[in-house]
């Protein structure tokens, strides 16, 4: 990716810092699947919470580091996490719209690098289970099996745009067009109901599961109905350009650009991204993961637009990543995490904490800039 001499120097230095830190982190956490950290050390979701939606991001980091360094430690950690995730396949209630996050960054990444047949099998099984969530009348992938103890068969969420690449991969791998039709069907429904006229994005939409008609939106993980949850903005920004990449549908590219332009217009002057662009002014909750994911989306989008917008998107992504490096990264090798101030959602209790997917997207963004990433999507 084209960058200035000064930007390249920063990228090289920062990747060097990542290499130094992540080897120590991988050694300490070889048998874990981390989610967040306490007192600087990662916790472990590999046993009691093996079905958690974020459990693909740790093996995703390990595969990115293996691609970069060829250190066997990373391959071993990634493969162990992938094999542990097999237990999730036996828990129906915990197989949902996030199969892409879990198995695209673990099993499919493994298969891309090693051609391991067991990994291919896991990826295709996960894709088939994701495809089974498709409502053909409403043309959407149903979110969760339950929410708050209730079944909501008509709920869909913007996060699914980042899970669709599992179906695109299955289509390319098997040449079975059903996977393409399902992914494209959901994408077109998301275009219709999730992206507002100003480029902001709804997190959660309810559709009538029988007729497919729009019922209402929900605030979801953002501040409220009509607000702009920043990680949802990032899911949409990145997810739509990925659907464009796989289908060539210009409508997806236009949607990604609209969301990107809205995101750029709302970035605070200091480059620190809040949980919701429309949260109360006095709220100090941030989401570094939204900044990192949006940066990755902007970098991918920059490859598919004219030169002026290419520079704008690329330079904004670099600014976001540089701000995280300078203001929000814990670079000590004695701690496990990188990004320090991520938030799960607006109304919950987990704010300004390390979260594994923030670290994943930060690393992916740096590797994109250096043309050294393993493309996961």
Coordinates of C-alpha atoms in Angstrom, one line a residue:
X1 CA 0.0 0.0 0.0
X2 CA 1.3 3.4 -1.0
X3 CA 2.4 5.4 2.0
X4 CA 4.9 8.3 2.5
X5 CA 8.4 7.7 3.7
X6 CA 7.5 9.0 7.1
X7 CA 4.4 6.8 7.3
X8 CA 6.4 3.8 6.3
X9 CA 9.0 4.4 8.9
X10 CA 6.3 4.6 11.6
X11 CA 4.6 1.4 10.3
X12 CA 7.9 -0.5 10.4
X13 CA 8.7 0.7 13.9
X14 CA 5.3 -0.1 15.2
X15 CA 5.2 -3.6 13.6
X16 CA 8.6 -4.2 15.2
X17 CA 7.1 -3.3 18.6
X18 CA 4.2 -5.7 17.9
X19 CA 6.6 -8.5 17.1
X20 CA 8.6 -7.9 20.3
X21 CA 5.5 -7.8 22.5
X22 CA 3.4 -10.5 20.9
X23 CA 6.0 -13.3 21.2
X24 CA 6.0 -12.7 25.0
X25 CA 2.2 -12.6 25.0
X26 CA 1.9 -15.8 23.0
X27 CA 4.3 -17.6 25.3
X28 CA 2.3 -16.6 28.4
X29 CA -1.0 -17.5 26.9
X30 CA -0.2 -20.5 24.7
X31 CA -3.1 -22.6 26.0
X32 CA -5.7 -19.7 26.4
X33 CA -8.4 -18.1 24.3
X34 CA -8.4 -14.6 25.7
X35 CA -11.2 -12.0 25.8
X36 CA -10.1 -9.2 28.1
X37 CA -7.5 -8.6 30.7
X38 CA -7.3 -8.0 34.5
X39 CA -4.2 -6.6 36.1
X40 CA -2.5 -6.6 32.8
X41 CA -3.0 -10.4 32.1
X42 CA -5.4 -12.0 29.7
X43 CA -8.3 -14.1 31.0
X44 CA -9.2 -17.5 29.4
X45 CA -12.4 -18.4 27.6
X46 CA -11.2 -21.8 26.4
X47 CA -13.2 -23.8 28.9
X48 CA -16.3 -22.2 30.5
X49 CA -17.0 -19.8 27.6
X50 CA -15.8 -21.7 24.6
X51 CA -18.9 -20.6 22.7
X52 CA -18.2 -16.8 23.1
X53 CA -18.4 -14.9 19.8
X54 CA -15.0 -13.3 20.1
X55 CA -13.1 -16.6 20.4
X56 CA -11.8 -16.5 16.8
X57 CA -9.8 -13.3 17.3
X58 CA -7.0 -14.8 19.4
X59 CA -6.2 -17.5 16.7
X60 CA -6.7 -14.7 14.2
X61 CA -3.9 -12.7 15.8
X62 CA -1.8 -15.9 16.1
X63 CA -2.2 -16.6 12.3
X64 CA -1.4 -13.0 11.4
X65 CA 1.8 -13.2 13.5
X66 CA 2.7 -16.6 12.0
X67 CA 2.2 -15.1 8.5
X68 CA 4.6 -12.3 9.5
X69 CA 7.3 -14.2 11.3
X70 CA 6.9 -17.9 10.6
X71 CA 7.4 -18.5 14.3
X72 CA 6.1 -22.0 15.2
X73 CA 4.8 -20.8 18.5
X74 CA 2.1 -18.8 16.8
X75 CA 0.9 -21.7 14.6
X76 CA 0.8 -23.9 17.7
X77 CA -1.3 -21.5 19.7
X78 CA -3.7 -20.8 16.7
X79 CA -4.2 -24.5 16.0
X80 CA -4.8 -25.4 19.6
X81 CA -7.5 -22.7 19.9
X82 CA -9.1 -23.9 16.6
X83 CA -9.3 -27.4 17.9
X84 CA -10.9 -26.3 21.2
X85 CA -13.6 -24.5 19.3
X86 CA -14.8 -27.9 18.0
X87 CA -16.8 -28.1 21.3
X88 CA -18.9 -25.2 20.1
X89 CA -20.2 -27.2 17.2
X90 CA -22.0 -29.4 19.8
X91 CA -23.9 -26.5 21.4
X92 CA -26.9 -25.6 19.2
X93 CA -27.9 -22.7 21.3
X94 CA -24.5 -21.0 20.9
X95 CA -24.2 -21.4 17.1
X96 CA -25.5 -18.1 15.6
X97 CA -24.7 -15.2 13.3
X98 CA -21.1 -14.9 14.6
X99 CA -19.9 -18.2 13.0
X100 CA -17.8 -16.1 10.7
X101 CA -15.9 -14.3 13.5
X102 CA -15.2 -17.7 15.2
X103 CA -14.2 -19.9 12.3
X104 CA -13.1 -17.5 9.5
X105 CA -10.2 -16.2 11.7
X106 CA -9.3 -19.7 13.0
X107 CA -10.1 -22.7 10.7
X108 CA -10.4 -20.8 7.4
X109 CA -7.2 -18.9 8.2
X110 CA -5.5 -22.1 9.0
X111 CA -6.7 -23.7 5.7
X112 CA -5.5 -20.7 3.7
X113 CA -2.0 -21.1 5.0
X114 CA -1.6 -24.8 5.5
X115 CA -4.3 -26.5 3.3
X116 CA -5.1 -28.7 6.3
X117 CA -8.3 -30.7 5.4
X118 CA -9.6 -30.7 9.0
X119 CA -9.6 -26.9 9.0
X120 CA -11.4 -26.8 5.6
X121 CA -14.0 -29.2 7.1
X122 CA -14.5 -26.9 10.1
X123 CA -14.8 -23.8 7.9
X124 CA -17.4 -25.5 5.7
X125 CA -19.4 -26.8 8.6
X126 CA -19.5 -23.3 10.2
X127 CA -20.6 -21.8 6.8
X128 CA -23.4 -24.4 6.4
X129 CA -24.6 -23.6 9.9
X130 CA -24.5 -19.9 9.2
X131 CA -26.4 -20.4 5.9
X132 CA -29.1 -22.3 7.8
X133 CA -30.0 -19.1 9.7
X134 CA -31.3 -17.5 6.4
X135 CA -34.9 -16.4 6.2
X136 CA -35.7 -16.7 2.5
X137 CA -38.8 -14.5 2.7
X138 CA -37.2 -11.6 4.5
X139 CA -33.8 -12.3 2.9
X140 CA -31.8 -11.9 6.1
X141 CA -29.6 -14.0 8.5
X142 CA -31.3 -14.2 11.8
X143 CA -29.2 -12.9 14.7
X144 CA -29.0 -14.7 18.1
X145 CA -31.1 -17.7 19.0
X146 CA -32.2 -15.9 22.2
X147 CA -31.8 -12.4 23.5
X148 CA -32.7 -11.6 27.1
X149 CA -34.3 -15.1 27.5
X150 CA -36.6 -14.5 24.5
X151 CA -36.6 -15.8 21.0
X152 CA -36.7 -13.0 18.3
X153 CA -36.8 -14.8 15.0
X154 CA -37.0 -11.5 13.0
X155 CA -34.0 -9.8 14.4
X156 CA -30.9 -8.9 12.3
X157 CA -27.8 -6.9 13.2
X158 CA -25.2 -4.9 11.3
X159 CA -22.5 -7.2 12.7
X160 CA -23.5 -9.9 10.2
X161 CA -21.9 -7.9 7.4
X162 CA -18.5 -9.0 8.8
X163 CA -19.7 -12.6 9.0
X164 CA -20.7 -12.8 5.3
X165 CA -17.2 -13.5 4.1
X166 CA -17.4 -17.0 5.6
X167 CA -20.2 -17.6 3.1
X168 CA -18.3 -16.0 0.2
X169 CA -15.4 -18.3 1.1
X170 CA -17.6 -21.4 1.1
X171 CA -19.0 -20.4 -2.3
X172 CA -15.5 -19.9 -3.7
X173 CA -14.3 -23.2 -2.1
X174 CA -17.2 -25.4 -3.1
X175 CA -18.5 -23.6 -6.2
X176 CA -22.0 -24.0 -4.6
X177 CA -23.8 -20.7 -5.5
X178 CA -26.3 -21.1 -2.6
X179 CA -23.7 -19.6 -0.3
X180 CA -23.4 -16.6 -2.6
X181 CA -27.1 -16.1 -2.9
X182 CA -27.6 -16.2 0.9
X183 CA -24.7 -13.7 1.6
X184 CA -25.8 -11.4 -1.2
X185 CA -29.5 -11.6 -0.1
X186 CA -28.6 -10.5 3.4
X187 CA -26.3 -7.8 2.1
X188 CA -29.1 -6.3 0.0
X189 CA -31.5 -6.4 2.9
X190 CA -28.8 -4.6 5.0
X191 CA -28.5 -2.0 2.3
X192 CA -32.2 -1.3 2.5
X193 CA -32.8 -1.2 6.2
X194 CA -29.5 -0.6 8.1
X195 CA -27.8 2.4 6.3
X196 CA -29.6 5.7 6.9
X197 CA -29.6 8.5 4.4
X198 CA -26.8 10.4 6.2
X199 CA -24.5 7.3 6.3
X200 CA -25.1 6.5 9.9
X201 CA -25.9 2.8 10.7
X202 CA -28.6 1.1 12.7
X203 CA -27.3 -1.7 14.9
X204 CA -30.4 -3.8 15.2
X205 CA -33.5 -4.1 13.0
X206 CA -36.6 -6.2 13.5
X207 CA -38.3 -7.7 10.4
X208 CA -41.5 -9.7 10.3
X209 CA -40.1 -13.2 10.0
X210 CA -43.2 -14.3 8.0
X211 CA -43.5 -11.5 5.5
X212 CA -40.1 -9.9 5.7
X213 CA -41.6 -6.4 6.2
X214 CA -39.7 -3.9 8.3
X215 CA -41.0 -3.6 11.9
X216 CA -38.7 -1.2 13.7
X217 CA -35.1 -0.5 14.8
X218 CA -33.6 -0.8 18.2
X219 CA -30.8 1.1 19.9
X220 CA -29.0 -2.2 20.4
X221 CA -25.4 -1.7 21.7
X222 CA -25.5 2.0 21.0
X223 CA -26.8 5.0 23.0
X224 CA -30.4 4.6 21.8
X225 CA -32.7 4.4 18.8
X226 CA -31.5 6.7 16.0
X227 CA -28.0 6.9 17.5
X228 CA -24.7 5.9 15.9
X229 CA -22.9 3.1 17.7
X230 CA -19.3 3.5 16.5
X231 CA -18.3 -0.2 16.3
X232 CA -21.5 -0.8 14.3
X233 CA -20.4 2.0 12.0
X234 CA -17.1 0.1 11.6
X235 CA -18.8 -3.2 11.0
X236 CA -20.8 -1.6 8.2
X237 CA -18.0 0.4 6.7
X238 CA -15.7 -2.7 6.5
X239 CA -18.4 -5.2 5.8
X240 CA -20.0 -3.5 2.8
X241 CA -16.6 -3.0 1.1
X242 CA -15.9 -6.7 1.7
X243 CA -19.2 -7.7 0.0
X244 CA -18.2 -5.4 -2.9
X245 CA -14.8 -7.2 -3.1
X246 CA -16.6 -10.6 -3.4
X247 CA -19.5 -9.7 -5.6
X248 CA -18.5 -6.6 -7.6
X249 CA -21.8 -5.0 -6.7
X250 CA -21.3 -1.3 -6.9
X251 CA -24.1 -0.6 -4.4
X252 CA -22.0 -2.2 -1.7
X253 CA -19.1 0.0 -2.5
X254 CA -21.3 3.1 -2.5
X255 CA -22.7 2.1 0.9
X256 CA -19.3 1.7 2.4
X257 CA -18.3 5.1 1.1
X258 CA -21.4 6.7 2.6
X259 CA -20.7 5.1 6.0
X260 CA -17.0 6.1 5.7
X261 CA -17.8 9.7 5.0
X262 CA -20.2 9.8 7.9
X263 CA -17.5 8.3 10.2
X264 CA -14.9 10.8 9.0
X265 CA -17.2 13.7 9.5
X266 CA -17.8 12.7 13.2
X267 CA -14.3 11.8 14.3
X268 CA -13.4 14.1 17.3
X269 CA -10.5 16.4 16.8
X270 CA -8.2 14.3 19.0
X271 CA -8.9 11.1 17.0
X272 CA -10.2 9.2 20.0
X273 CA -13.4 7.4 19.1
X274 CA -16.4 7.3 21.5
X275 CA -18.7 4.4 22.0
X276 CA -21.5 6.3 20.1
X277 CA -21.1 9.3 18.0
X278 CA -24.3 10.7 19.5
X279 CA -23.7 9.9 23.1
X280 CA -24.0 12.7 25.7
X281 CA -21.1 15.2 25.6
X282 CA -20.1 14.5 29.2
X283 CA -19.7 10.8 28.6
X284 CA -16.1 9.7 28.5
X285 CA -16.5 6.1 27.3
X286 CA -14.4 5.3 24.3
X287 CA -14.0 2.4 21.9
X288 CA -10.5 1.8 20.6
X289 CA -11.8 -1.3 18.8
X290 CA -14.2 0.8 16.7
X291 CA -11.2 3.0 15.7
X292 CA -9.1 0.0 14.8
X293 CA -11.8 -1.8 12.8
X294 CA -12.8 1.4 11.0
X295 CA -9.1 2.0 10.1
X296 CA -9.0 -1.5 8.5
X297 CA -12.2 -0.8 6.6
X298 CA -10.9 2.6 5.4
X299 CA -7.7 0.9 4.2
X300 CA -9.6 -1.7 2.3
X301 CA -12.0 0.9 0.8
X302 CA -9.1 3.1 -0.3
X303 CA -8.1 0.3 -2.8
X304 CA -11.3 0.7 -4.7
X305 CA -11.9 4.4 -5.1
X306 CA -10.4 7.3 -7.1
X307 CA -7.1 8.8 -6.0
X308 CA -8.4 11.8 -4.1
X309 CA -10.7 9.6 -1.9
X310 CA -8.0 7.0 -1.7
X311 CA -5.6 9.4 0.0
X312 CA -8.3 10.7 2.3
X313 CA -9.4 7.2 3.5
X314 CA -5.8 6.0 3.8
X315 CA -4.5 9.0 5.6
X316 CA -7.5 9.0 8.0
X317 CA -6.9 5.3 8.8
X318 CA -3.2 6.0 9.5
X319 CA -4.2 8.9 11.8
X320 CA -6.5 6.7 13.7
X321 CA -3.9 3.9 14.1
X322 CA -1.2 6.5 15.0
X323 CA -3.5 7.9 17.7
X324 CA -4.0 4.5 19.1
X325 CA -0.3 3.8 19.1
X326 CA 0.5 7.1 20.8
X327 CA -2.4 7.5 23.2
X328 CA -4.0 4.1 23.8
X329 CA -1.5 1.3 23.4
X330 CA 0.1 -0.6 26.3
X331 CA 3.5 -1.5 24.9
X332 CA 5.1 -3.0 28.0
X333 CA 6.0 -6.7 27.5
X334 CA 4.9 -7.3 31.0
X335 CA 1.2 -6.8 30.0
X336 CA -0.8 -8.9 27.5
X337 CA -3.0 -6.4 25.8
X338 CA -2.3 -3.7 23.2
X339 CA -5.4 -1.4 23.2
X340 CA -6.5 -0.1 26.6
X341 CA -9.9 1.5 26.2
X342 CA -12.4 -0.6 24.3
X343 CA -16.1 -0.8 25.2
X344 CA -18.5 -3.7 24.8
X345 CA -21.5 -1.4 24.4
X346 CA -23.0 1.8 25.7
X347 CA -25.4 0.6 28.4
X348 CA -23.4 -2.2 29.8
X349 CA -20.7 -2.1 32.5
X350 CA -17.6 -2.9 30.5
X351 CA -16.1 0.4 29.3
X352 CA -12.5 1.5 28.6
X353 CA -11.1 -2.0 29.0
X354 CA -8.8 -4.2 26.8
X355 CA -10.8 -6.5 24.4
X356 CA -9.2 -9.0 22.1
X357 CA -10.8 -7.9 18.9
X358 CA -9.4 -4.4 19.3
X359 CA -5.9 -5.9 19.3
X360 CA -6.8 -8.0 16.3
X361 CA -7.9 -5.1 14.1
X362 CA -5.0 -2.9 15.3
X363 CA -2.5 -5.6 14.2
X364 CA -4.4 -6.2 10.9
X365 CA -4.4 -2.5 10.1
X366 CA -0.7 -2.2 10.6
X367 CA 0.0 -5.3 8.5
X368 CA -2.3 -3.9 5.7
X369 CA -0.2 -0.8 5.5
X370 CA 3.0 -2.9 5.2
X371 CA 1.4 -5.3 2.6
X372 CA 2.1 -8.2 5.0
X373 CA -1.3 -9.2 6.2
X374 CA -3.0 -12.6 5.9
X375 CA -6.2 -11.5 4.3
X376 CA -8.9 -13.1 6.5
X377 CA -12.1 -11.8 4.9

